[in-house]
Structure formats: C-alpha cells, structure tokens
Amino acid sequence: MKIVIIEDDLRIVEMIAMALYIRWPNIKVISTRFGEEGIEIVSNENPDAVVLDLGLPDIDGLLVLKAIRRYSDLPVLILTVRTIESDIVQGLELGADDYMVKPFKQLELLARLHGMIKRHQKSDDGEIISTGSIQLNTLTRILELGSKEIILTSTECRLMRHFIFNAGKIVTIQSLAEVLWGDNYLGAANAMRVYIRRLREKLEEDLKTPRFIITKPGIGYILIKNNIKMPNN
C-alpha cells in the first residue's frame, strides 16, 4: 500500500508515518510540504490514499484537492487546524472523503484511512438503487430526483446509499459514522450535521421544511420512504 502525505509540519508527517508503519509495516509513505509538488506526486505515484493539509506554504490545500479531483477519485483525507465550518463544507463539496481537525488521535486517523481505502476498493462495480422518487447510481455518484440529476461527493453517496437501504427507518448517528469511518468517534455527531445539511441543500426545495431527510433529535435521521414524485420540468 502507498500513502501520500501533503503536510508542511515535519512533526505531523513523522507522527502519521510512524502510525502507518506500525499498522502496515510494508507500506510506502511519500511526503511533501508543497501543494504543487503534491499534485505531481499523486499523479505519478497513483497512491491508495492522500492525507492533505490545507495550510500549505505555496498554495491552499483546497486547490490541491480540486486539482487531484480533476484526474482521480482516490481517497483524500483532509487533516488541518481549520475548524471554520465553511472550510469543512467546501472541502467535502470539492470531493474530500473525510475531514479531521488537529490535534488528532493516531488510532482514529488509521481507522478512517483504512475505512476509506476499503470502501474505495469495493466501489468499482457500482450499483443502482432507489426508493420512491430517488434513484442513486453509486458508480457515477449521480442521484436522480424526478427529472433532476444531482452529483454527490463520495461521502454523500455512501450516506445516501445507507439511507436508501434503510428508507422509512430511523438511521442512527452511530450507524452513519460506521458507514463513513468504520466506527463511531467523539465528535461524529457534529461532523454528521455538516454532511446532512449538505445533502439537504442538494435534495430539499425548502430547508426549513425538509421532506426527504428528517431529523430525529438525539437519535439520528430518517429518509422518508414514500416521498412524492417530483414533476418533470
């Protein structure tokens, strides 16, 4: 396995590399502190996953993510000190598979990377699933809502797949966290709210009165099974 780390703090790089070598002794770790060089390395090396900082000395990490997504759908984990919600939303919108804030726990980082890589390896064939007026192609990540086509990020696609398979049932925050990261973790509920809001912004006509994804306070969410067919435009 091969991991690329794009991070300008050498201590962080060493922490991540040490954890990776303990978990996977034969892993190959490639690192750079520059975004432009990181883009080139990812293109040439075709790694299994990328750990990406946003505060790089030459260009913003979000631009690096955007460049990577032009030619690859490989798993990308953003690891940054930025806690501003707009950065999190933008990172997910640009196609990041996950978002962690420093300081971080090494075991949690390993678990998230492992989950990302495993899901990516299983997602090549894709499938088409549906409920009510919603149909999802997990290969293209296109969700059809009546006559409307919505492009989802890989994270949103995994969440919608879980929702569709459990349409009409309450989906707990813990189960959603397990879908994304393989396990629940402290702060998962806050991160999940960001993901759900982004999904609602794409699905709902009125965010104040959602009719597809409904919140069950203190428990989780429910995808309404018999949602009304959207009219063709």
PDB file of C-alpha atoms in Angstrom:
ATOM      1  CA  MET A   1       0.000   0.000   0.000  1.00  0.00           C
ATOM      2  CA  LYS A   2       1.085   3.559  -0.709  1.00  0.00           C
ATOM      3  CA  ILE A   3       0.100   6.767   1.102  1.00  0.00           C
ATOM      4  CA  VAL A   4       0.973  10.344   0.096  1.00  0.00           C
ATOM      5  CA  ILE A   5       1.137  12.974   2.862  1.00  0.00           C
ATOM      6  CA  ILE A   6       0.957  16.622   1.797  1.00  0.00           C
ATOM      7  CA  GLU A   7       1.822  18.451   5.000  1.00  0.00           C
ATOM      8  CA  ASP A   8       4.302  21.229   5.863  1.00  0.00           C
ATOM      9  CA  ASP A   9       4.777  20.301   9.547  1.00  0.00           C
ATOM     10  CA  LEU A  10       7.503  17.661   9.736  1.00  0.00           C
ATOM     11  CA  ARG A  11       6.381  16.557  13.206  1.00  0.00           C
ATOM     12  CA  ILE A  12       2.919  15.781  11.890  1.00  0.00           C
ATOM     13  CA  VAL A  13       4.388  13.866   8.953  1.00  0.00           C
ATOM     14  CA  GLU A  14       6.547  11.801  11.314  1.00  0.00           C
ATOM     15  CA  MET A  15       3.575  11.060  13.600  1.00  0.00           C
ATOM     16  CA  ILE A  16       1.436   9.879  10.704  1.00  0.00           C
ATOM     17  CA  ALA A  17       4.247   7.867   9.119  1.00  0.00           C
ATOM     18  CA  MET A  18       5.093   6.134  12.412  1.00  0.00           C
ATOM     19  CA  ALA A  19       1.453   5.152  12.949  1.00  0.00           C
ATOM     20  CA  LEU A  20       1.193   3.884   9.379  1.00  0.00           C
ATOM     21  CA  TYR A  21       4.354   1.779   9.651  1.00  0.00           C
ATOM     22  CA  ILE A  22       3.118   0.194  12.896  1.00  0.00           C
ATOM     23  CA  ARG A  23      -0.244  -0.664  11.304  1.00  0.00           C
ATOM     24  CA  TRP A  24       1.138  -1.652   7.883  1.00  0.00           C
ATOM     25  CA  PRO A  25       4.877  -2.492   8.112  1.00  0.00           C
ATOM     26  CA  ASN A  26       5.286  -2.764   4.325  1.00  0.00           C
ATOM     27  CA  ILE A  27       3.564   0.490   3.492  1.00  0.00           C
ATOM     28  CA  LYS A  28       5.258   3.093   1.309  1.00  0.00           C
ATOM     29  CA  VAL A  29       4.899   6.655   2.599  1.00  0.00           C
ATOM     30  CA  ILE A  30       5.701   9.637   0.364  1.00  0.00           C
ATOM     31  CA  SER A  31       5.535  13.163   1.749  1.00  0.00           C
ATOM     32  CA  THR A  32       5.953  16.746   0.593  1.00  0.00           C
ATOM     33  CA  ARG A  33       5.366  20.110   2.205  1.00  0.00           C
ATOM     34  CA  PHE A  34       4.315  21.783  -1.048  1.00  0.00           C
ATOM     35  CA  GLY A  35       0.931  21.578  -2.717  1.00  0.00           C
ATOM     36  CA  GLU A  36       2.163  21.840  -6.307  1.00  0.00           C
ATOM     37  CA  GLU A  37       4.650  19.031  -5.756  1.00  0.00           C
ATOM     38  CA  GLY A  38       1.932  17.016  -4.024  1.00  0.00           C
ATOM     39  CA  ILE A  39      -0.300  17.226  -7.088  1.00  0.00           C
ATOM     40  CA  GLU A  40       2.546  15.943  -9.260  1.00  0.00           C
ATOM     41  CA  ILE A  41       3.408  13.121  -6.836  1.00  0.00           C
ATOM     42  CA  VAL A  42      -0.195  11.927  -6.647  1.00  0.00           C
ATOM     43  CA  SER A  43      -0.429  11.962 -10.439  1.00  0.00           C
ATOM     44  CA  ASN A  44       2.793   9.981 -10.878  1.00  0.00           C
ATOM     45  CA  GLU A  45       2.560   7.570  -7.936  1.00  0.00           C
ATOM     46  CA  ASN A  46      -1.171   6.672  -8.009  1.00  0.00           C
ATOM     47  CA  PRO A  47      -1.329   6.090  -4.217  1.00  0.00           C
ATOM     48  CA  ASP A  48      -4.039   4.292  -2.274  1.00  0.00           C
ATOM     49  CA  ALA A  49      -4.895   7.447  -0.305  1.00  0.00           C
ATOM     50  CA  VAL A  50      -3.796  11.025   0.380  1.00  0.00           C
ATOM     51  CA  VAL A  51      -3.554  12.882   3.692  1.00  0.00           C
ATOM     52  CA  LEU A  52      -3.834  16.583   2.869  1.00  0.00           C
ATOM     53  CA  ASP A  53      -3.203  19.679   4.977  1.00  0.00           C
ATOM     54  CA  LEU A  54      -4.945  22.894   3.936  1.00  0.00           C
ATOM     55  CA  GLY A  55      -2.366  25.401   5.197  1.00  0.00           C
ATOM     56  CA  LEU A  56       0.495  24.781   2.778  1.00  0.00           C
ATOM     57  CA  PRO A  57       3.335  27.242   2.097  1.00  0.00           C
ATOM     58  CA  ASP A  58       2.776  27.600  -1.655  1.00  0.00           C
ATOM     59  CA  ILE A  59      -0.939  27.092  -2.441  1.00  0.00           C
ATOM     60  CA  ASP A  60      -4.117  26.445  -0.477  1.00  0.00           C
ATOM     61  CA  GLY A  61      -4.840  22.778   0.180  1.00  0.00           C
ATOM     62  CA  LEU A  62      -8.326  23.148  -1.265  1.00  0.00           C
ATOM     63  CA  LEU A  63      -6.740  23.982  -4.622  1.00  0.00           C
ATOM     64  CA  VAL A  64      -4.657  20.827  -4.316  1.00  0.00           C
ATOM     65  CA  LEU A  65      -7.816  18.814  -3.675  1.00  0.00           C
ATOM     66  CA  LYS A  66      -9.532  20.427  -6.644  1.00  0.00           C
ATOM     67  CA  ALA A  67      -6.577  19.568  -8.894  1.00  0.00           C
ATOM     68  CA  ILE A  68      -6.480  15.939  -7.709  1.00  0.00           C
ATOM     69  CA  ARG A  69     -10.188  15.523  -8.340  1.00  0.00           C
ATOM     70  CA  ARG A  70      -9.710  16.522 -11.971  1.00  0.00           C
ATOM     71  CA  TYR A  71      -7.968  13.227 -12.691  1.00  0.00           C
ATOM     72  CA  SER A  72      -8.531  10.869  -9.760  1.00  0.00           C
ATOM     73  CA  ASP A  73     -11.212   9.702  -7.312  1.00  0.00           C
ATOM     74  CA  LEU A  74      -8.701   8.172  -4.881  1.00  0.00           C
ATOM     75  CA  PRO A  75      -9.497   8.623  -1.157  1.00  0.00           C
ATOM     76  CA  VAL A  76      -8.443  12.007   0.257  1.00  0.00           C
ATOM     77  CA  LEU A  77      -8.441  12.793   3.977  1.00  0.00           C
ATOM     78  CA  ILE A  78      -8.120  16.467   4.908  1.00  0.00           C
ATOM     79  CA  LEU A  79      -6.111  16.964   8.118  1.00  0.00           C
ATOM     80  CA  THR A  80      -5.979  20.578   9.248  1.00  0.00           C
ATOM     81  CA  VAL A  81      -6.210  23.053  12.116  1.00  0.00           C
ATOM     82  CA  ARG A  82      -9.045  24.865  10.349  1.00  0.00           C
ATOM     83  CA  THR A  83     -12.321  24.478  12.205  1.00  0.00           C
ATOM     84  CA  ILE A  84     -14.351  27.029  10.239  1.00  0.00           C
ATOM     85  CA  GLU A  85     -17.485  25.307   9.005  1.00  0.00           C
ATOM     86  CA  SER A  86     -17.227  26.888   5.553  1.00  0.00           C
ATOM     87  CA  ASP A  87     -13.831  25.212   5.057  1.00  0.00           C
ATOM     88  CA  ILE A  88     -15.264  21.844   6.061  1.00  0.00           C
ATOM     89  CA  VAL A  89     -18.218  22.250   3.724  1.00  0.00           C
ATOM     90  CA  GLN A  90     -16.017  23.395   0.839  1.00  0.00           C
ATOM     91  CA  GLY A  91     -13.609  20.504   1.356  1.00  0.00           C
ATOM     92  CA  LEU A  92     -16.430  17.983   1.266  1.00  0.00           C
ATOM     93  CA  GLU A  93     -18.031  19.715  -1.706  1.00  0.00           C
ATOM     94  CA  LEU A  94     -14.757  19.531  -3.645  1.00  0.00           C
ATOM     95  CA  GLY A  95     -14.639  15.786  -3.067  1.00  0.00           C
ATOM     96  CA  ALA A  96     -12.727  15.099   0.147  1.00  0.00           C
ATOM     97  CA  ASP A  97     -13.693  11.736   1.625  1.00  0.00           C
ATOM     98  CA  ASP A  98     -13.158  12.850   5.200  1.00  0.00           C
ATOM     99  CA  TYR A  99     -12.110  15.841   7.326  1.00  0.00           C
ATOM    100  CA  MET A 100     -10.128  15.697  10.574  1.00  0.00           C
ATOM    101  CA  VAL A 101      -9.036  18.586  12.767  1.00  0.00           C
ATOM    102  CA  LYS A 102      -5.648  18.803  14.517  1.00  0.00           C
ATOM    103  CA  PRO A 103      -4.721  17.756  17.139  1.00  0.00           C
ATOM    104  CA  PHE A 104      -5.751  14.244  16.177  1.00  0.00           C
ATOM    105  CA  LYS A 105      -5.605  10.734  17.575  1.00  0.00           C
ATOM    106  CA  GLN A 106      -3.369   8.387  15.618  1.00  0.00           C
ATOM    107  CA  LEU A 107      -5.635   5.358  16.006  1.00  0.00           C
ATOM    108  CA  GLU A 108      -8.611   7.346  14.770  1.00  0.00           C
ATOM    109  CA  LEU A 109      -6.614   8.535  11.761  1.00  0.00           C
ATOM    110  CA  LEU A 110      -5.634   4.948  10.934  1.00  0.00           C
ATOM    111  CA  ALA A 111      -9.222   3.760  11.281  1.00  0.00           C
ATOM    112  CA  ARG A 112     -10.515   6.448   8.966  1.00  0.00           C
ATOM    113  CA  LEU A 113      -7.809   5.812   6.358  1.00  0.00           C
ATOM    114  CA  HIS A 114      -8.445   2.071   6.483  1.00  0.00           C
ATOM    115  CA  GLY A 115     -12.185   2.598   6.066  1.00  0.00           C
ATOM    116  CA  MET A 116     -11.699   4.996   3.144  1.00  0.00           C
ATOM    117  CA  ILE A 117      -9.362   2.647   1.288  1.00  0.00           C
ATOM    118  CA  LYS A 118     -11.534  -0.402   1.891  1.00  0.00           C
ATOM    119  CA  ARG A 119     -14.671   1.346   0.651  1.00  0.00           C
ATOM    120  CA  HIS A 120     -12.861   2.692  -2.402  1.00  0.00           C
ATOM    121  CA  GLN A 121     -11.647  -0.796  -3.359  1.00  0.00           C
ATOM    122  CA  LYS A 122     -15.204  -2.161  -3.133  1.00  0.00           C
ATOM    123  CA  SER A 123     -16.873   0.626  -5.082  1.00  0.00           C
ATOM    124  CA  ASP A 124     -15.548  -0.068  -8.578  1.00  0.00           C
ATOM    125  CA  ASP A 125     -18.559  -2.038  -9.911  1.00  0.00           C
ATOM    126  CA  GLY A 126     -21.257   0.282  -8.598  1.00  0.00           C
ATOM    127  CA  GLU A 127     -24.979  -0.361  -8.332  1.00  0.00           C
ATOM    128  CA  ILE A 128     -28.283   1.377  -8.990  1.00  0.00           C
ATOM    129  CA  ILE A 129     -30.664   1.570  -6.031  1.00  0.00           C
ATOM    130  CA  SER A 130     -33.870   3.500  -5.474  1.00  0.00           C
ATOM    131  CA  THR A 131     -36.729   4.386  -3.157  1.00  0.00           C
ATOM    132  CA  GLY A 132     -39.766   6.494  -4.019  1.00  0.00           C
ATOM    133  CA  SER A 133     -38.677   9.309  -6.322  1.00  0.00           C
ATOM    134  CA  ILE A 134     -34.972   8.822  -5.559  1.00  0.00           C
ATOM    135  CA  GLN A 135     -32.586   6.723  -7.635  1.00  0.00           C
ATOM    136  CA  LEU A 136     -28.849   6.525  -6.971  1.00  0.00           C
ATOM    137  CA  ASN A 137     -26.052   5.261  -9.212  1.00  0.00           C
ATOM    138  CA  THR A 138     -23.197   4.528  -6.814  1.00  0.00           C
ATOM    139  CA  LEU A 139     -20.629   4.277  -9.623  1.00  0.00           C
ATOM    140  CA  THR A 140     -21.251   7.701 -11.159  1.00  0.00           C
ATOM    141  CA  ARG A 141     -22.486   9.169  -7.832  1.00  0.00           C
ATOM    142  CA  ILE A 142     -25.459  10.670  -9.680  1.00  0.00           C
ATOM    143  CA  LEU A 143     -28.706  10.861  -7.741  1.00  0.00           C
ATOM    144  CA  GLU A 144     -31.882  11.230  -9.791  1.00  0.00           C
ATOM    145  CA  LEU A 145     -34.755  13.054  -8.112  1.00  0.00           C
ATOM    146  CA  GLY A 146     -37.608  13.051 -10.601  1.00  0.00           C
ATOM    147  CA  SER A 147     -36.160  14.810 -13.666  1.00  0.00           C
ATOM    148  CA  LYS A 148     -33.359  16.383 -11.642  1.00  0.00           C
ATOM    149  CA  GLU A 149     -29.817  14.954 -11.614  1.00  0.00           C
ATOM    150  CA  ILE A 150     -27.665  15.686  -8.580  1.00  0.00           C
ATOM    151  CA  ILE A 151     -23.931  14.950  -8.409  1.00  0.00           C
ATOM    152  CA  LEU A 152     -22.895  13.743  -4.965  1.00  0.00           C
ATOM    153  CA  THR A 153     -19.485  13.636  -3.346  1.00  0.00           C
ATOM    154  CA  SER A 154     -18.201  10.159  -2.464  1.00  0.00           C
ATOM    155  CA  THR A 155     -19.108  10.777   1.195  1.00  0.00           C
ATOM    156  CA  GLU A 156     -22.625  11.924   0.315  1.00  0.00           C
ATOM    157  CA  CYS A 157     -23.026   8.902  -1.945  1.00  0.00           C
ATOM    158  CA  ARG A 158     -22.168   6.479   0.856  1.00  0.00           C
ATOM    159  CA  LEU A 159     -24.593   8.198   3.204  1.00  0.00           C
ATOM    160  CA  MET A 160     -27.419   8.187   0.625  1.00  0.00           C
ATOM    161  CA  ARG A 161     -26.806   4.515  -0.123  1.00  0.00           C
ATOM    162  CA  HIS A 162     -27.245   3.736   3.570  1.00  0.00           C
ATOM    163  CA  PHE A 163     -30.343   5.907   3.761  1.00  0.00           C
ATOM    164  CA  ILE A 164     -31.938   4.256   0.721  1.00  0.00           C
ATOM    165  CA  PHE A 165     -31.339   0.742   2.022  1.00  0.00           C
ATOM    166  CA  ASN A 166     -32.965   1.828   5.299  1.00  0.00           C
ATOM    167  CA  ALA A 167     -35.684   4.060   3.836  1.00  0.00           C
ATOM    168  CA  GLY A 168     -38.524   4.613   6.257  1.00  0.00           C
ATOM    169  CA  LYS A 169     -36.428   3.538   9.240  1.00  0.00           C
ATOM    170  CA  ILE A 170     -34.518   5.627  11.753  1.00  0.00           C
ATOM    171  CA  VAL A 171     -30.813   5.613  10.916  1.00  0.00           C
ATOM    172  CA  THR A 172     -28.696   6.317  13.985  1.00  0.00           C
ATOM    173  CA  ILE A 173     -25.716   8.647  14.033  1.00  0.00           C
ATOM    174  CA  GLN A 174     -23.592   5.692  15.134  1.00  0.00           C
ATOM    175  CA  SER A 175     -24.568   3.633  12.086  1.00  0.00           C
ATOM    176  CA  LEU A 176     -23.844   6.573   9.780  1.00  0.00           C
ATOM    177  CA  ALA A 177     -20.437   7.046  11.430  1.00  0.00           C
ATOM    178  CA  GLU A 178     -19.689   3.365  10.898  1.00  0.00           C
ATOM    179  CA  VAL A 179     -20.575   3.729   7.215  1.00  0.00           C
ATOM    180  CA  LEU A 180     -18.098   6.581   6.792  1.00  0.00           C
ATOM    181  CA  TRP A 181     -15.308   5.709   9.218  1.00  0.00           C
ATOM    182  CA  GLY A 182     -15.797   2.105  10.236  1.00  0.00           C
ATOM    183  CA  ASP A 183     -16.526   3.149  13.816  1.00  0.00           C
ATOM    184  CA  ASN A 184     -18.165   5.860  15.887  1.00  0.00           C
ATOM    185  CA  TYR A 185     -15.941   8.543  17.424  1.00  0.00           C
ATOM    186  CA  LEU A 186     -16.153  11.604  19.631  1.00  0.00           C
ATOM    187  CA  GLY A 187     -17.440  14.494  17.540  1.00  0.00           C
ATOM    188  CA  ALA A 188     -19.090  12.317  14.897  1.00  0.00           C
ATOM    189  CA  ALA A 189     -22.479  13.912  15.562  1.00  0.00           C
ATOM    190  CA  ASN A 190     -21.127  17.388  14.781  1.00  0.00           C
ATOM    191  CA  ALA A 191     -19.458  16.208  11.592  1.00  0.00           C
ATOM    192  CA  MET A 192     -22.611  14.354  10.563  1.00  0.00           C
ATOM    193  CA  ARG A 193     -24.687  17.533  10.842  1.00  0.00           C
ATOM    194  CA  VAL A 194     -22.439  19.137   8.228  1.00  0.00           C
ATOM    195  CA  TYR A 195     -22.847  16.181   5.856  1.00  0.00           C
ATOM    196  CA  ILE A 196     -26.615  16.043   6.337  1.00  0.00           C
ATOM    197  CA  ARG A 197     -27.001  19.770   5.757  1.00  0.00           C
ATOM    198  CA  ARG A 198     -25.062  19.489   2.506  1.00  0.00           C
ATOM    199  CA  LEU A 199     -27.320  16.632   1.394  1.00  0.00           C
ATOM    200  CA  ARG A 200     -30.405  18.636   2.263  1.00  0.00           C
ATOM    201  CA  GLU A 201     -29.143  21.628   0.305  1.00  0.00           C
ATOM    202  CA  LYS A 202     -28.992  19.382  -2.756  1.00  0.00           C
ATOM    203  CA  LEU A 203     -32.245  17.498  -2.164  1.00  0.00           C
ATOM    204  CA  GLU A 204     -34.684  19.854  -0.500  1.00  0.00           C
ATOM    205  CA  GLU A 205     -36.622  22.738  -2.028  1.00  0.00           C
ATOM    206  CA  ASP A 206     -37.159  24.303   1.408  1.00  0.00           C
ATOM    207  CA  LEU A 207     -34.548  23.614   4.101  1.00  0.00           C
ATOM    208  CA  LYS A 208     -36.911  24.831   6.819  1.00  0.00           C
ATOM    209  CA  THR A 209     -39.433  22.100   5.989  1.00  0.00           C
ATOM    210  CA  PRO A 210     -37.448  19.128   4.684  1.00  0.00           C
ATOM    211  CA  ARG A 211     -39.497  16.301   3.196  1.00  0.00           C
ATOM    212  CA  PHE A 212     -36.778  13.787   2.369  1.00  0.00           C
ATOM    213  CA  ILE A 213     -34.281  13.617   5.248  1.00  0.00           C
ATOM    214  CA  ILE A 214     -35.930  14.218   8.616  1.00  0.00           C
ATOM    215  CA  THR A 215     -34.053  14.710  11.906  1.00  0.00           C
ATOM    216  CA  LYS A 216     -34.896  12.509  14.865  1.00  0.00           C
ATOM    217  CA  PRO A 217     -33.421  14.587  17.743  1.00  0.00           C
ATOM    218  CA  GLY A 218     -30.904  12.730  19.872  1.00  0.00           C
ATOM    219  CA  ILE A 219     -31.116   9.607  17.708  1.00  0.00           C
ATOM    220  CA  GLY A 220     -30.359  10.213  14.052  1.00  0.00           C
ATOM    221  CA  TYR A 221     -32.232  10.721  10.783  1.00  0.00           C
ATOM    222  CA  ILE A 222     -34.849   9.084   8.595  1.00  0.00           C
ATOM    223  CA  LEU A 223     -35.237   9.081   4.808  1.00  0.00           C
ATOM    224  CA  ILE A 224     -38.940   9.288   4.028  1.00  0.00           C
ATOM    225  CA  LYS A 225     -39.793   6.133   2.070  1.00  0.00           C
ATOM    226  CA  ASN A 226     -42.879   7.248   0.152  1.00  0.00           C
ATOM    227  CA  ASN A 227     -41.721  10.694  -0.908  1.00  0.00           C
ATOM    228  CA  ILE A 228     -43.856  12.400  -3.545  1.00  0.00           C
ATOM    229  CA  LYS A 229     -42.723  12.050  -7.152  1.00  0.00           C
ATOM    230  CA  MET A 230     -41.193  15.287  -8.399  1.00  0.00           C
ATOM    231  CA  PRO A 231     -42.913  16.679 -11.505  1.00  0.00           C
ATOM    232  CA  ASN A 232     -40.994  16.695 -14.774  1.00  0.00           C
ATOM    233  CA  ASN A 233     -39.948  20.149 -15.931  1.00  0.00           C
TER     234      ASN A 233
END
